[in-house]
Short mmCIF file of C-alpha atoms in Angstrom, two decimals:
data_model
loop_
_atom_site.label_atom_id
_atom_site.label_comp_id
_atom_site.label_asym_id
_atom_site.label_seq_id
_atom_site.Cartn_x
_atom_site.Cartn_y
_atom_site.Cartn_z
CA UNK A 1 -54.13 -52.33 -23.12
CA UNK A 2 -53.23 -53.85 -26.47
CA UNK A 3 -53.64 -51.88 -29.69
CA UNK A 4 -54.17 -54.12 -32.70
CA UNK A 5 -54.25 -51.44 -35.41
CA UNK A 6 -54.80 -47.73 -36.00
CA UNK A 7 -56.26 -46.50 -39.27
CA UNK A 8 -57.29 -43.20 -40.81
CA UNK A 9 -61.00 -42.74 -41.50
CA UNK A 10 -61.20 -40.82 -44.77
CA UNK A 11 -64.44 -39.07 -45.66
CA UNK A 12 -65.30 -39.34 -49.34
CA UNK A 13 -68.11 -38.04 -51.50
CA UNK A 14 -67.13 -40.49 -54.28
CA UNK A 15 -66.67 -43.99 -52.87
CA UNK A 16 -65.90 -45.57 -56.26
CA UNK A 17 -63.14 -43.07 -57.08
CA UNK A 18 -61.63 -43.39 -53.60
CA UNK A 19 -61.73 -47.20 -53.75
CA UNK A 20 -59.97 -47.17 -57.14
CA UNK A 21 -57.33 -44.71 -55.87
CA UNK A 22 -56.39 -46.89 -52.90
CA UNK A 23 -56.45 -50.02 -55.06
CA UNK A 24 -53.83 -48.37 -57.29
CA UNK A 25 -51.72 -47.86 -54.15
CA UNK A 26 -51.89 -51.62 -53.52
CA UNK A 27 -54.79 -51.87 -51.08
CA UNK A 28 -57.60 -54.37 -51.60
CA UNK A 29 -61.18 -54.18 -50.39
CA UNK A 30 -61.80 -56.40 -47.36
CA UNK A 31 -65.17 -55.05 -46.16
CA UNK A 32 -67.97 -53.09 -47.81
CA UNK A 33 -71.01 -52.02 -45.79
CA UNK A 34 -72.04 -49.48 -48.43
CA UNK A 35 -71.46 -46.41 -46.27
CA UNK A 36 -67.99 -47.58 -45.17
CA UNK A 37 -65.35 -49.58 -47.03
CA UNK A 38 -62.19 -51.04 -45.49
CA UNK A 39 -59.15 -51.24 -47.73
CA UNK A 40 -56.22 -53.35 -46.47
CA UNK A 41 -52.74 -54.30 -47.58
CA UNK A 42 -52.73 -57.88 -48.89
CA UNK A 43 -49.33 -58.49 -47.26
CA UNK A 44 -49.97 -56.66 -43.96
CA UNK A 45 -53.69 -56.81 -43.13
CA UNK A 46 -53.35 -54.37 -40.21
CA UNK A 47 -52.28 -51.63 -42.66
CA UNK A 48 -55.71 -50.26 -43.52
CA UNK A 49 -57.65 -47.24 -44.71
CA UNK A 50 -61.34 -46.78 -43.94
CA UNK A 51 -63.37 -44.91 -46.54
CA UNK A 52 -66.48 -43.28 -45.08
CA UNK A 53 -69.21 -42.17 -47.47
CA UNK A 54 -71.71 -39.34 -47.08
CA UNK A 55 -74.42 -41.81 -45.97
CA UNK A 56 -72.64 -42.38 -42.63
CA UNK A 57 -74.45 -41.08 -39.58
CA UNK A 58 -72.74 -38.31 -37.61
CA UNK A 59 -70.58 -38.01 -35.70
CA UNK A 60 -67.93 -39.37 -38.03
CA UNK A 61 -64.54 -40.35 -36.62
CA UNK A 62 -61.22 -39.13 -37.99
CA UNK A 63 -59.39 -42.33 -37.09
CA UNK A 64 -60.09 -45.80 -35.75
CA UNK A 65 -58.10 -47.67 -33.14
CA UNK A 66 -58.78 -51.38 -32.69
CA UNK A 67 -58.03 -52.55 -29.16
CA UNK A 68 -58.05 -55.93 -27.49
CA UNK A 69 -60.51 -54.90 -24.74
CA UNK A 70 -62.77 -52.01 -25.72
CA UNK A 71 -64.62 -52.10 -22.37
CA UNK A 72 -61.40 -51.50 -20.41
CA UNK A 73 -60.42 -48.60 -22.67
CA UNK A 74 -63.92 -47.13 -22.39
CA UNK A 75 -63.80 -47.33 -18.58
CA UNK A 76 -60.40 -45.60 -18.58
CA UNK A 77 -61.68 -42.80 -20.82
CA UNK A 78 -64.81 -42.28 -18.72
CA UNK A 79 -62.73 -42.26 -15.51
CA UNK A 80 -60.47 -39.61 -17.04
CA UNK A 81 -63.47 -37.43 -17.92
CA UNK A 82 -62.96 -37.78 -21.69
CA UNK A 83 -65.63 -36.48 -24.07
CA UNK A 84 -67.49 -39.62 -25.24
CA UNK A 85 -69.34 -38.50 -28.39
CA UNK A 86 -70.80 -41.89 -29.39
CA UNK A 87 -71.72 -44.25 -26.57
CA UNK A 88 -70.29 -47.74 -26.15
CA UNK A 89 -72.41 -50.21 -28.08
CA UNK A 90 -72.46 -53.44 -30.04
CA UNK A 91 -72.90 -52.83 -33.77
CA UNK A 92 -74.78 -55.23 -36.07
CA UNK A 93 -71.64 -55.89 -38.17
CA UNK A 94 -69.85 -57.57 -35.25
CA UNK A 95 -67.88 -54.86 -33.45
CA UNK A 96 -68.18 -53.17 -30.07
CA UNK A 97 -67.15 -49.50 -30.17
CA UNK A 98 -67.38 -45.96 -28.90
CA UNK A 99 -66.16 -42.58 -30.16
CA UNK A 100 -64.09 -40.24 -27.99
CA UNK A 101 -62.89 -36.71 -28.74
CA UNK A 102 -59.19 -36.11 -28.09
CA UNK A 103 -57.79 -32.78 -26.75
CA UNK A 104 -57.33 -31.47 -30.32
CA UNK A 105 -60.99 -32.26 -31.21
CA UNK A 106 -60.09 -35.36 -33.29
CA UNK A 107 -62.83 -37.98 -33.01
CA UNK A 108 -61.42 -41.46 -32.41
CA UNK A 109 -63.46 -44.61 -33.06
CA UNK A 110 -62.26 -47.09 -30.42
CA UNK A 111 -63.30 -50.54 -31.57
CA UNK A 112 -62.99 -54.20 -30.66
CA UNK A 113 -64.26 -57.29 -32.43
CA UNK A 114 -66.78 -59.43 -30.55
#
C-alpha cells in the first residue's frame, strides 16, 4: 500500500482567521469547498493542512491519509475488524474515501483520488 500524504484535519469555527493564520506560515489555498479548505506548501504540495468548518457533517476526521488504492486499504481494515465510521463512497468532489477509528479513537479519513 502506498501512502501519498498524511495531513491534520483542523476543526475551526472561524475559517477566515484560520486561513489567514496558515497563509502567514507559508501555506496557500489549493481547494475551497466552503466547509473544508485545503492549504498546501507551494514548494512541497504534499505538505498540507485541512481546515474543517462547523458546516461539515459528522463524523469529522482528525487526520486524512491519501493512499494509492483506497479499496485495498478499506478491505484490509474490514478484514481486521476495524471500526468503519463512514462507509466507503465516491464523493462529488472527485475522491473515494472512508473513515476508520483507530485504537485511540482518532478518526482517520482514508482517501484516494478517482
